[in-house]
Amino acid sequence: MRKRKQYTIYLFNLSDFAKSEYKLYQFDLSDNQKIKIAENQVCELIYKLTNRQYVEDSENFIDELFFVQAKNTKQDKEALRYITEHGLYVNDKKYVRFARSSSMARRGIISFIREDLRDTMMDLITVGKWRMDDEVVISKWEAYCGLAFSTCLFVDVVPEKICIVPEHSKIITDFIKSYDIAKDKVIEGEYPVRVTLHDGMGVHSPEFGEKVAKALGLKDVPVAYQIRLFPFVKGMSFEFDFKQFYKEKGIKTIKDRWGHEWNIDELDAIWSETVFKGKAWFSSYDEFVELRKKYYLPLGLYNLGIAKWAETTEKADKMTKMTYQYLQNLNLSGKDLIEMASYTKDLIEKVYDGDPIYTKIFLGMLANTHKFEDDDEEEDGEEEVDERYMVNKVYQAIMLNDAMLKDPYVKDFIKRQLQKTINDMKLGRFYVSGRYSLVCQDPVYFLEYAGGLEPQGCLQKGEFYSTGVEGVRATFRSPLIHSSEVGKLNFISNDLTEKWLKRYDNIIVVNCYDLTLQKHGGADTDGDTFFITNDEKIINAVITEYKDEKGNIKQNYPVIDINEGTEQPKKAKLSKESSLQYDLLTLDNQIGKITNYATFWTTLGAAYGNPNQYDDKLVYLRIAQGMEIDYVKTGFRLAIKDDIKQTEKPYFLQRYKYNQNYGYQKRVWYAPLNVLCRHIEQWEKKTFIWDKWDKCNIDLSGNFLMNKDLLYTDEAQKIYPIMKEIYEQFKQELSQLKLESDNAKSEEEKDVLKKKYQYMFTKYEYMVNQLSDNKELLSTIAVYLTYIENKKHDKSYLFPWVCCWEGILLTLQQKQDIVKELPQKINIKQLEEIKENVEVVEFLGNYYQKIRLPYTQNADKYIEKVKAKKQRKIANKQFDVVLVALTDTPENVANVLQNSEVVLKQNFYASKGVLQKGIALYHNEQKLASISPKNILFYDEEVGFVDLNDYIDHKTKISVEQIYANSIKAKLQLVG
């Protein structure tokens, strides 16, 4: 399977520019935040326009583009007005505003591109349509242009024969609740609701699906792909044998939205016009294809983007963590939640008790993959950086010998993983049976409509389909505000579903006769997913009726926004001013606040056994949330009423999401999630005696990690006092950073601390490894200092694992277990065959057998792999250098540097009467210039420290930036 490319750009705060008059001259960019952005059209286009090649495992830094974080403040608004007209400057280069995706708009992110590229890039991401004179809805235009930032895998399998069929809407009359903005009141009753069917979806032929799978390097052919056909095409395409379907109906051609007739046998796909966001700006689909070829073929970027694809049930998660949003909108008591959490508690206890098989599964160590799957969740401060920095090293150590499961550092590492899981449970994040599935709307109905037939579909009102699923399931979609958004869907099968949809595994097919999609937060079928579960306790807890504030029993009708379409957004010409107004309107995001308001009112009702007690307020918030999510596209939002706003949050949320020990919501002590939270706290206090669990034979572990034959050598005696001094500095600096971590409150402070931790670890690793080339010797001394000499004073044991991990692994390699016991994942079919004869372990819905493998883990191979990966990254980086002691005129030296092969050589020079070691640049054994001593050692966030002394006789590429009277400023890149 192909991997997504990763590019690096800078993310600035707008204030960085405002305080320097929007011109950052000679700016040291390394001081700012680098961010990774995955493969997308913008980055691909920039690389093509600048004739660059993507380098695997390298930084692939793009200095032609950066993001700016703007906030909803008077200062930032003033700054935006200024830079809209005048642009921004970084190191003498001018940058101007570029495109914004909807996601970027919600986060207050604005992209800037180098001015000389802007018009060309706008032509490319709009195929020239940005030059049109038409008035457009600016918010939608911005969102459509911003699709170019969508993360994709690009494939050369491009569908050209596509029929874009007209949008199909219908009126569904049903009982609903809503908030009527015009009347300023919550309404309830039977209302006609206009719905758009198959919003954002279409179908493709099996043959085309196979071609895409092959291009992606997939073994199996997914039944659905989320597609990006730039520009303006975005949606979900599902496999369907529409050629056979229409053949049986006697239909040979169908018409698209422009009236053009297509031969069905020639088609790759049939998509709804809701997939083609820019349909109004093209006279036909043929024009769209021709313009794509005109702009993209010369660059070699005439391709199709695949954002994601459907996983089969076998590959999908068997068990998934619940969220407090889901749980608080069910009719569950605190006792119910405690019972549901028992499965996750049991798994954690098995790991805590030291079961090696459960521990290895918990850490993602599978015998058939031999890799560590790190937790995606991030923590702040030392622990987060420590884990990200050390996780694979710890895995290698345990793979070498099970004795490492009792090492104090490894135990502390596992402890932190367990504590994360326990704290997750306090927020309602425990595992239940279920998974996230893509949503599709009846494709039979879609094709009947597209073919000019009277659409009937394969599902009727209240019917749903997913291959292999029968009976009732509960469904959820985030963000979830109101209990009516929880689905209780009846899955069936019939002759039509079995004939046409038998490959729709892990796909939820929704009928075209009810308001299921609208009920689930206004879901679309362009790639939205529902969480689906067969858990009986959850299914039975779905709220279908409730008591209102007066005690009347009421049906829990779905909350539907009846205001959609009542206000049409204004159109405007494309201009700097219209873009500015859009930016000014999208500097704040109320989604999180609205969710917290809903949690307040739901918790208040749930504390007295009725999550819907304040239903009118929750209906209002549900409508407000939907409008807020769409605000970046529509420009309309609902102001939250003062009597609904609440700053207090329930104990479980305030304490464990916002990490505050005050300001808890009152009168909700017995709300179910608060009850669960306190139960987990009590269980943690009773079960996890960390002081006792942490205790282990440190001397035994230390001796195991040392090569004692090296400890008493002459070299060790020389290095010991130097390393001891470094170790003391390490402890002091670590203590200071921990103190800063305790006091850090804002996200900005925490981000700065993450960088400080990362810098500190890489700095000390570099310092220690300068002492000797003997890695085992270094780790032996470091382990002796930490585990033996300072065991009573230093409880972290972090120093040797950070600074000398290579030596630790090499030492363990000599002492490893030859036969290792590991968990091996098995499928259901294998389970039936072996369960009577083999011990089987179940973990999160997957099954494993215990196996003993006679093999030797190769630490050298792993170390070389890590080094090679680092070198590949270094090869694509440029380092700022100043060249001095020129052997010819600066102009002549610069000419040779840029046009000839240049090599790094050791260079010696006298400074204050003392001979110093330096580095010079040579061409054909002739010295050209020396590198300033200040530019020998570099720090990079991604690769750590780079010392040019390690690259003597290495070829380099020099890019001259500035020529002075006696020196040259340049960029140096290591090549080869």
PDB file of C-alpha atoms in Angstrom, residues 229-467:
ATOM      1  CA  LEU A 229     -10.851  15.332  -8.744  1.00  0.00           C
ATOM      2  CA  PHE A 230      -9.315  18.776  -8.628  1.00  0.00           C
ATOM      3  CA  PRO A 231     -10.595  21.358  -8.840  1.00  0.00           C
ATOM      4  CA  PHE A 232     -14.071  21.413  -7.290  1.00  0.00           C
ATOM      5  CA  VAL A 233     -14.928  17.673  -7.288  1.00  0.00           C
ATOM      6  CA  LYS A 234     -15.330  16.109  -3.848  1.00  0.00           C
ATOM      7  CA  GLY A 235     -17.414  13.144  -2.736  1.00  0.00           C
ATOM      8  CA  MET A 236     -17.759   9.449  -2.023  1.00  0.00           C
ATOM      9  CA  SER A 237     -17.959   6.973  -4.877  1.00  0.00           C
ATOM     10  CA  PHE A 238     -19.371   3.495  -4.248  1.00  0.00           C
ATOM     11  CA  GLU A 239     -18.857   0.450  -6.425  1.00  0.00           C
ATOM     12  CA  PHE A 240     -21.955  -0.665  -8.335  1.00  0.00           C
ATOM     13  CA  ASP A 241     -22.349  -2.716 -11.505  1.00  0.00           C
ATOM     14  CA  PHE A 242     -24.524  -0.031 -13.083  1.00  0.00           C
ATOM     15  CA  LYS A 243     -23.868  -1.337 -16.593  1.00  0.00           C
ATOM     16  CA  GLN A 244     -25.537  -4.644 -15.775  1.00  0.00           C
ATOM     17  CA  PHE A 245     -28.230  -2.833 -13.783  1.00  0.00           C
ATOM     18  CA  TYR A 246     -29.223  -0.636 -16.738  1.00  0.00           C
ATOM     19  CA  LYS A 247     -28.867  -3.507 -19.196  1.00  0.00           C
ATOM     20  CA  GLU A 248     -31.533  -5.397 -17.281  1.00  0.00           C
ATOM     21  CA  LYS A 249     -33.717  -2.266 -17.396  1.00  0.00           C
ATOM     22  CA  GLY A 250     -33.202  -1.887 -21.157  1.00  0.00           C
ATOM     23  CA  ILE A 251     -31.535   1.514 -20.714  1.00  0.00           C
ATOM     24  CA  LYS A 252     -28.529   2.294 -22.909  1.00  0.00           C
ATOM     25  CA  THR A 253     -27.986   6.034 -22.320  1.00  0.00           C
ATOM     26  CA  ILE A 254     -28.543   8.603 -19.576  1.00  0.00           C
ATOM     27  CA  LYS A 255     -28.406  12.410 -19.551  1.00  0.00           C
ATOM     28  CA  ASP A 256     -26.215  14.611 -17.377  1.00  0.00           C
ATOM     29  CA  ARG A 257     -27.173  17.936 -15.780  1.00  0.00           C
ATOM     30  CA  TRP A 258     -26.250  19.844 -18.964  1.00  0.00           C
ATOM     31  CA  GLY A 259     -28.477  17.625 -21.120  1.00  0.00           C
ATOM     32  CA  HIS A 260     -25.578  15.722 -22.685  1.00  0.00           C
ATOM     33  CA  GLU A 261     -26.347  12.045 -23.368  1.00  0.00           C
ATOM     34  CA  TRP A 262     -23.845   9.380 -22.281  1.00  0.00           C
ATOM     35  CA  ASN A 263     -23.457   5.799 -23.476  1.00  0.00           C
ATOM     36  CA  ILE A 264     -23.699   3.748 -20.290  1.00  0.00           C
ATOM     37  CA  ASP A 265     -21.264   1.065 -21.483  1.00  0.00           C
ATOM     38  CA  GLU A 266     -18.539   3.734 -21.850  1.00  0.00           C
ATOM     39  CA  LEU A 267     -18.961   5.270 -18.383  1.00  0.00           C
ATOM     40  CA  ASP A 268     -16.474   4.976 -15.519  1.00  0.00           C
ATOM     41  CA  ALA A 269     -18.811   6.535 -12.986  1.00  0.00           C
ATOM     42  CA  ILE A 270     -22.134   8.253 -12.373  1.00  0.00           C
ATOM     43  CA  TRP A 271     -21.999  10.995  -9.733  1.00  0.00           C
ATOM     44  CA  SER A 272     -24.570  13.388  -8.324  1.00  0.00           C
ATOM     45  CA  GLU A 273     -24.034  17.030  -9.204  1.00  0.00           C
ATOM     46  CA  THR A 274     -23.605  17.608  -5.461  1.00  0.00           C
ATOM     47  CA  VAL A 275     -20.183  16.000  -5.945  1.00  0.00           C
ATOM     48  CA  PHE A 276     -19.218  18.622  -8.541  1.00  0.00           C
ATOM     49  CA  LYS A 277     -18.997  21.783  -6.454  1.00  0.00           C
ATOM     50  CA  GLY A 278     -18.036  23.992  -9.411  1.00  0.00           C
ATOM     51  CA  LYS A 279     -20.747  22.798 -11.777  1.00  0.00           C
ATOM     52  CA  ALA A 280     -22.220  26.276 -12.274  1.00  0.00           C
ATOM     53  CA  TRP A 281     -18.968  27.586 -13.745  1.00  0.00           C
ATOM     54  CA  PHE A 282     -18.664  24.989 -16.536  1.00  0.00           C
ATOM     55  CA  SER A 283     -20.743  24.607 -19.679  1.00  0.00           C
ATOM     56  CA  SER A 284     -20.267  20.830 -19.702  1.00  0.00           C
ATOM     57  CA  TYR A 285     -18.252  18.061 -18.127  1.00  0.00           C
ATOM     58  CA  ASP A 286     -16.197  17.954 -21.317  1.00  0.00           C
ATOM     59  CA  GLU A 287     -15.089  21.546 -20.668  1.00  0.00           C
ATOM     60  CA  PHE A 288     -13.972  20.501 -17.191  1.00  0.00           C
ATOM     61  CA  VAL A 289     -11.909  17.616 -18.626  1.00  0.00           C
ATOM     62  CA  GLU A 290     -10.351  19.809 -21.310  1.00  0.00           C
ATOM     63  CA  LEU A 291      -9.315  22.473 -18.797  1.00  0.00           C
ATOM     64  CA  ARG A 292      -7.854  19.861 -16.450  1.00  0.00           C
ATOM     65  CA  LYS A 293      -5.748  18.520 -19.322  1.00  0.00           C
ATOM     66  CA  LYS A 294      -4.677  22.020 -20.318  1.00  0.00           C
ATOM     67  CA  TYR A 295      -3.439  22.922 -16.848  1.00  0.00           C
ATOM     68  CA  TYR A 296      -2.283  19.587 -15.405  1.00  0.00           C
ATOM     69  CA  LEU A 297      -0.884  17.479 -18.262  1.00  0.00           C
ATOM     70  CA  PRO A 298       2.140  19.778 -18.841  1.00  0.00           C
ATOM     71  CA  LEU A 299       3.057  19.345 -15.156  1.00  0.00           C
ATOM     72  CA  GLY A 300       2.471  15.597 -15.083  1.00  0.00           C
ATOM     73  CA  LEU A 301      -0.276  16.090 -12.508  1.00  0.00           C
ATOM     74  CA  TYR A 302      -3.305  14.956 -14.454  1.00  0.00           C
ATOM     75  CA  ASN A 303      -4.461  12.602 -11.723  1.00  0.00           C
ATOM     76  CA  LEU A 304      -7.147  11.582  -9.227  1.00  0.00           C
ATOM     77  CA  GLY A 305      -6.916  12.156  -5.485  1.00  0.00           C
ATOM     78  CA  ILE A 306      -8.054   9.458  -3.053  1.00  0.00           C
ATOM     79  CA  ALA A 307      -8.631  10.804   0.459  1.00  0.00           C
ATOM     80  CA  LYS A 308      -9.744   7.516   2.045  1.00  0.00           C
ATOM     81  CA  TRP A 309     -11.418   4.230   1.233  1.00  0.00           C
ATOM     82  CA  ALA A 310     -13.705   1.716   2.894  1.00  0.00           C
ATOM     83  CA  GLU A 311     -12.160  -0.916   5.152  1.00  0.00           C
ATOM     84  CA  THR A 312     -13.770  -4.339   5.458  1.00  0.00           C
ATOM     85  CA  THR A 313     -15.283  -5.529   8.723  1.00  0.00           C
ATOM     86  CA  GLU A 314     -12.336  -7.882   9.166  1.00  0.00           C
ATOM     87  CA  LYS A 315      -9.861  -4.991   9.023  1.00  0.00           C
ATOM     88  CA  ALA A 316     -11.974  -2.475  10.933  1.00  0.00           C
ATOM     89  CA  ASP A 317     -11.865  -2.093  14.705  1.00  0.00           C
ATOM     90  CA  LYS A 318     -13.884  -4.712  16.564  1.00  0.00           C
ATOM     91  CA  MET A 319     -14.170  -2.540  19.648  1.00  0.00           C
ATOM     92  CA  THR A 320     -14.109   1.241  19.865  1.00  0.00           C
ATOM     93  CA  LYS A 321     -13.936   3.804  22.648  1.00  0.00           C
ATOM     94  CA  MET A 322     -17.169   5.544  23.516  1.00  0.00           C
ATOM     95  CA  THR A 323     -17.255   9.294  24.126  1.00  0.00           C
ATOM     96  CA  TYR A 324     -19.003  11.306  26.799  1.00  0.00           C
ATOM     97  CA  GLN A 325     -21.096  13.009  24.102  1.00  0.00           C
ATOM     98  CA  TYR A 326     -22.543   9.642  23.111  1.00  0.00           C
ATOM     99  CA  LEU A 327     -23.015   8.331  26.649  1.00  0.00           C
ATOM    100  CA  GLN A 328     -24.679  11.442  28.097  1.00  0.00           C
ATOM    101  CA  ASN A 329     -27.407  11.224  25.457  1.00  0.00           C
ATOM    102  CA  LEU A 330     -28.459   7.702  26.403  1.00  0.00           C
ATOM    103  CA  ASN A 331     -30.793   6.593  29.178  1.00  0.00           C
ATOM    104  CA  LEU A 332     -27.991   5.039  31.228  1.00  0.00           C
ATOM    105  CA  SER A 333     -27.406   5.212  34.956  1.00  0.00           C
ATOM    106  CA  GLY A 334     -24.062   5.518  36.662  1.00  0.00           C
ATOM    107  CA  LYS A 335     -24.321   1.820  37.546  1.00  0.00           C
ATOM    108  CA  ASP A 336     -24.849   0.991  33.862  1.00  0.00           C
ATOM    109  CA  LEU A 337     -21.730   2.916  32.883  1.00  0.00           C
ATOM    110  CA  ILE A 338     -19.684   1.192  35.561  1.00  0.00           C
ATOM    111  CA  GLU A 339     -20.795  -2.220  34.288  1.00  0.00           C
ATOM    112  CA  MET A 340     -19.999  -1.246  30.701  1.00  0.00           C
ATOM    113  CA  ALA A 341     -16.531  -0.076  31.715  1.00  0.00           C
ATOM    114  CA  SER A 342     -15.693  -3.389  33.382  1.00  0.00           C
ATOM    115  CA  TYR A 343     -14.271  -4.922  30.182  1.00  0.00           C
ATOM    116  CA  THR A 344     -11.715  -2.131  29.789  1.00  0.00           C
ATOM    117  CA  LYS A 345     -10.929  -2.241  33.500  1.00  0.00           C
ATOM    118  CA  ASP A 346     -10.242  -5.968  33.263  1.00  0.00           C
ATOM    119  CA  LEU A 347      -7.774  -5.490  30.399  1.00  0.00           C
ATOM    120  CA  ILE A 348      -5.923  -2.755  32.273  1.00  0.00           C
ATOM    121  CA  GLU A 349      -5.697  -4.913  35.395  1.00  0.00           C
ATOM    122  CA  LYS A 350      -4.188  -7.795  33.415  1.00  0.00           C
ATOM    123  CA  VAL A 351      -1.447  -5.498  32.141  1.00  0.00           C
ATOM    124  CA  TYR A 352      -0.947  -4.043  35.618  1.00  0.00           C
ATOM    125  CA  ASP A 353      -0.656  -7.547  37.061  1.00  0.00           C
ATOM    126  CA  GLY A 354       2.245  -8.155  34.721  1.00  0.00           C
ATOM    127  CA  ASP A 355       0.756 -10.678  32.305  1.00  0.00           C
ATOM    128  CA  PRO A 356       3.457 -10.597  29.579  1.00  0.00           C
ATOM    129  CA  ILE A 357       1.116 -11.552  26.723  1.00  0.00           C
ATOM    130  CA  TYR A 358      -1.517  -8.944  27.581  1.00  0.00           C
ATOM    131  CA  THR A 359       1.229  -6.384  28.113  1.00  0.00           C
ATOM    132  CA  LYS A 360       2.742  -7.047  24.697  1.00  0.00           C
ATOM    133  CA  ILE A 361      -0.660  -6.847  23.018  1.00  0.00           C
ATOM    134  CA  PHE A 362      -1.372  -3.670  24.955  1.00  0.00           C
ATOM    135  CA  LEU A 363       1.855  -2.223  23.563  1.00  0.00           C
ATOM    136  CA  GLY A 364       0.955  -3.284  20.072  1.00  0.00           C
ATOM    137  CA  MET A 365       3.570  -5.996  19.858  1.00  0.00           C
ATOM    138  CA  LEU A 366       2.255  -8.583  17.461  1.00  0.00           C
ATOM    139  CA  ALA A 367       4.393 -11.542  16.419  1.00  0.00           C
ATOM    140  CA  ASN A 368       3.178 -11.346  12.837  1.00  0.00           C
ATOM    141  CA  THR A 369       4.069  -7.668  12.397  1.00  0.00           C
ATOM    142  CA  HIS A 370       6.959  -7.081  14.823  1.00  0.00           C
ATOM    143  CA  LYS A 371       6.216  -3.399  15.156  1.00  0.00           C
ATOM    144  CA  PHE A 372       5.131  -0.997  17.846  1.00  0.00           C
ATOM    145  CA  GLU A 373       1.891   0.856  17.247  1.00  0.00           C
ATOM    146  CA  ASP A 374       2.105   4.059  19.228  1.00  0.00           C
ATOM    147  CA  ASP A 375      -0.864   5.738  20.812  1.00  0.00           C
ATOM    148  CA  ASP A 376      -2.126   8.589  18.635  1.00  0.00           C
ATOM    149  CA  GLU A 377      -3.077  10.682  21.627  1.00  0.00           C
ATOM    150  CA  GLU A 378      -0.582  13.264  22.803  1.00  0.00           C
ATOM    151  CA  GLU A 379       0.214  14.518  26.248  1.00  0.00           C
ATOM    152  CA  ASP A 380       2.002  17.675  27.181  1.00  0.00           C
ATOM    153  CA  GLY A 381       5.470  18.124  28.568  1.00  0.00           C
ATOM    154  CA  GLU A 382       8.189  15.597  29.271  1.00  0.00           C
ATOM    155  CA  GLU A 383       6.068  12.475  29.059  1.00  0.00           C
ATOM    156  CA  GLU A 384       4.692  13.154  25.591  1.00  0.00           C
ATOM    157  CA  VAL A 385       8.102  13.969  24.123  1.00  0.00           C
ATOM    158  CA  ASP A 386       9.796  11.166  26.044  1.00  0.00           C
ATOM    159  CA  GLU A 387       7.326   8.594  24.691  1.00  0.00           C
ATOM    160  CA  ARG A 388       7.472   9.867  21.143  1.00  0.00           C
ATOM    161  CA  TYR A 389      11.252   9.927  21.316  1.00  0.00           C
ATOM    162  CA  MET A 390      11.746   6.518  22.976  1.00  0.00           C
ATOM    163  CA  VAL A 391       8.774   4.351  22.076  1.00  0.00           C
ATOM    164  CA  ASN A 392      10.457   2.202  19.416  1.00  0.00           C
ATOM    165  CA  LYS A 393      13.613   1.838  21.487  1.00  0.00           C
ATOM    166  CA  VAL A 394      11.604   0.464  24.396  1.00  0.00           C
ATOM    167  CA  TYR A 395       9.886  -1.965  22.070  1.00  0.00           C
ATOM    168  CA  GLN A 396      13.222  -3.212  20.749  1.00  0.00           C
ATOM    169  CA  ALA A 397      14.487  -3.738  24.299  1.00  0.00           C
ATOM    170  CA  ILE A 398      11.462  -5.835  25.265  1.00  0.00           C
ATOM    171  CA  MET A 399      11.730  -7.804  22.045  1.00  0.00           C
ATOM    172  CA  LEU A 400      15.309  -8.656  22.972  1.00  0.00           C
ATOM    173  CA  ASN A 401      14.434  -9.891  26.442  1.00  0.00           C
ATOM    174  CA  ASP A 402      11.276 -10.189  28.557  1.00  0.00           C
ATOM    175  CA  ALA A 403      13.346  -9.161  31.563  1.00  0.00           C
ATOM    176  CA  MET A 404      12.940  -5.588  30.339  1.00  0.00           C
ATOM    177  CA  LEU A 405       9.275  -5.743  31.384  1.00  0.00           C
ATOM    178  CA  LYS A 406      10.626  -5.408  34.936  1.00  0.00           C
ATOM    179  CA  ASP A 407      13.095  -2.637  34.180  1.00  0.00           C
ATOM    180  CA  PRO A 408      12.259   0.538  36.171  1.00  0.00           C
ATOM    181  CA  TYR A 409      12.286   2.821  33.130  1.00  0.00           C
ATOM    182  CA  VAL A 410      10.201   0.416  31.026  1.00  0.00           C
ATOM    183  CA  LYS A 411       7.770  -0.091  33.897  1.00  0.00           C
ATOM    184  CA  ASP A 412       7.408   3.661  34.240  1.00  0.00           C
ATOM    185  CA  PHE A 413       6.761   3.878  30.508  1.00  0.00           C
ATOM    186  CA  ILE A 414       4.006   1.225  30.732  1.00  0.00           C
ATOM    187  CA  LYS A 415       2.624   2.956  33.815  1.00  0.00           C
ATOM    188  CA  ARG A 416       2.136   6.177  31.856  1.00  0.00           C
ATOM    189  CA  GLN A 417       0.307   4.285  29.108  1.00  0.00           C
ATOM    190  CA  LEU A 418      -1.985   2.699  31.705  1.00  0.00           C
ATOM    191  CA  GLN A 419      -2.628   6.047  33.379  1.00  0.00           C
ATOM    192  CA  LYS A 420      -3.603   7.561  30.049  1.00  0.00           C
ATOM    193  CA  THR A 421      -6.141   4.783  29.517  1.00  0.00           C
ATOM    194  CA  ILE A 422      -7.472   5.161  33.071  1.00  0.00           C
ATOM    195  CA  ASN A 423      -7.886   8.934  32.682  1.00  0.00           C
ATOM    196  CA  ASP A 424      -9.648   8.300  29.384  1.00  0.00           C
ATOM    197  CA  MET A 425     -12.156   6.142  31.252  1.00  0.00           C
ATOM    198  CA  LYS A 426     -12.919   9.003  33.614  1.00  0.00           C
ATOM    199  CA  LEU A 427     -14.135  10.868  30.522  1.00  0.00           C
ATOM    200  CA  GLY A 428     -16.304   7.957  29.399  1.00  0.00           C
ATOM    201  CA  ARG A 429     -13.732   6.603  26.944  1.00  0.00           C
ATOM    202  CA  PHE A 430     -14.044   2.891  27.483  1.00  0.00           C
ATOM    203  CA  TYR A 431     -14.327   0.141  24.887  1.00  0.00           C
ATOM    204  CA  VAL A 432     -17.570  -1.283  23.569  1.00  0.00           C
ATOM    205  CA  SER A 433     -18.318  -3.560  20.646  1.00  0.00           C
ATOM    206  CA  GLY A 434     -18.601  -1.456  17.482  1.00  0.00           C
ATOM    207  CA  ARG A 435     -16.817   0.441  14.752  1.00  0.00           C
ATOM    208  CA  TYR A 436     -17.072   3.490  12.517  1.00  0.00           C
ATOM    209  CA  SER A 437     -18.687   2.800   9.135  1.00  0.00           C
ATOM    210  CA  LEU A 438     -19.113   4.938   6.023  1.00  0.00           C
ATOM    211  CA  VAL A 439     -22.643   6.045   5.188  1.00  0.00           C
ATOM    212  CA  CYS A 440     -24.214   5.548   1.767  1.00  0.00           C
ATOM    213  CA  GLN A 441     -27.750   6.301   0.576  1.00  0.00           C
ATOM    214  CA  ASP A 442     -29.649   3.667  -1.395  1.00  0.00           C
ATOM    215  CA  PRO A 443     -27.664   3.419  -4.679  1.00  0.00           C
ATOM    216  CA  VAL A 444     -30.462   1.479  -6.405  1.00  0.00           C
ATOM    217  CA  TYR A 445     -32.767   4.469  -5.888  1.00  0.00           C
ATOM    218  CA  PHE A 446     -29.976   6.737  -7.171  1.00  0.00           C
ATOM    219  CA  LEU A 447     -29.554   4.790 -10.404  1.00  0.00           C
ATOM    220  CA  GLU A 448     -33.296   4.523 -10.986  1.00  0.00           C
ATOM    221  CA  TYR A 449     -33.584   8.293 -10.686  1.00  0.00           C
ATOM    222  CA  ALA A 450     -30.490   8.885 -12.846  1.00  0.00           C
ATOM    223  CA  GLY A 451     -31.887   6.580 -15.537  1.00  0.00           C
ATOM    224  CA  GLY A 452     -35.216   8.393 -15.733  1.00  0.00           C
ATOM    225  CA  LEU A 453     -37.157   5.642 -13.950  1.00  0.00           C
ATOM    226  CA  GLU A 454     -39.665   6.092 -11.135  1.00  0.00           C
ATOM    227  CA  PRO A 455     -37.302   5.564  -8.190  1.00  0.00           C
ATOM    228  CA  GLN A 456     -38.273   2.879  -5.684  1.00  0.00           C
ATOM    229  CA  GLY A 457     -34.905   1.731  -4.316  1.00  0.00           C
ATOM    230  CA  CYS A 458     -34.061  -1.449  -2.467  1.00  0.00           C
ATOM    231  CA  LEU A 459     -34.934  -0.143   1.011  1.00  0.00           C
ATOM    232  CA  GLN A 460     -38.172   1.235   2.397  1.00  0.00           C
ATOM    233  CA  LYS A 461     -38.788   3.650   5.261  1.00  0.00           C
ATOM    234  CA  GLY A 462     -37.115   2.424   8.443  1.00  0.00           C
ATOM    235  CA  GLU A 463     -34.943  -0.119   6.602  1.00  0.00           C
ATOM    236  CA  PHE A 464     -31.154  -0.149   6.448  1.00  0.00           C
ATOM    237  CA  TYR A 465     -28.556  -2.470   5.019  1.00  0.00           C
ATOM    238  CA  SER A 466     -24.955  -3.513   5.655  1.00  0.00           C
ATOM    239  CA  THR A 467     -23.552  -6.798   4.417  1.00  0.00           C
TER     240      THR A 467
END
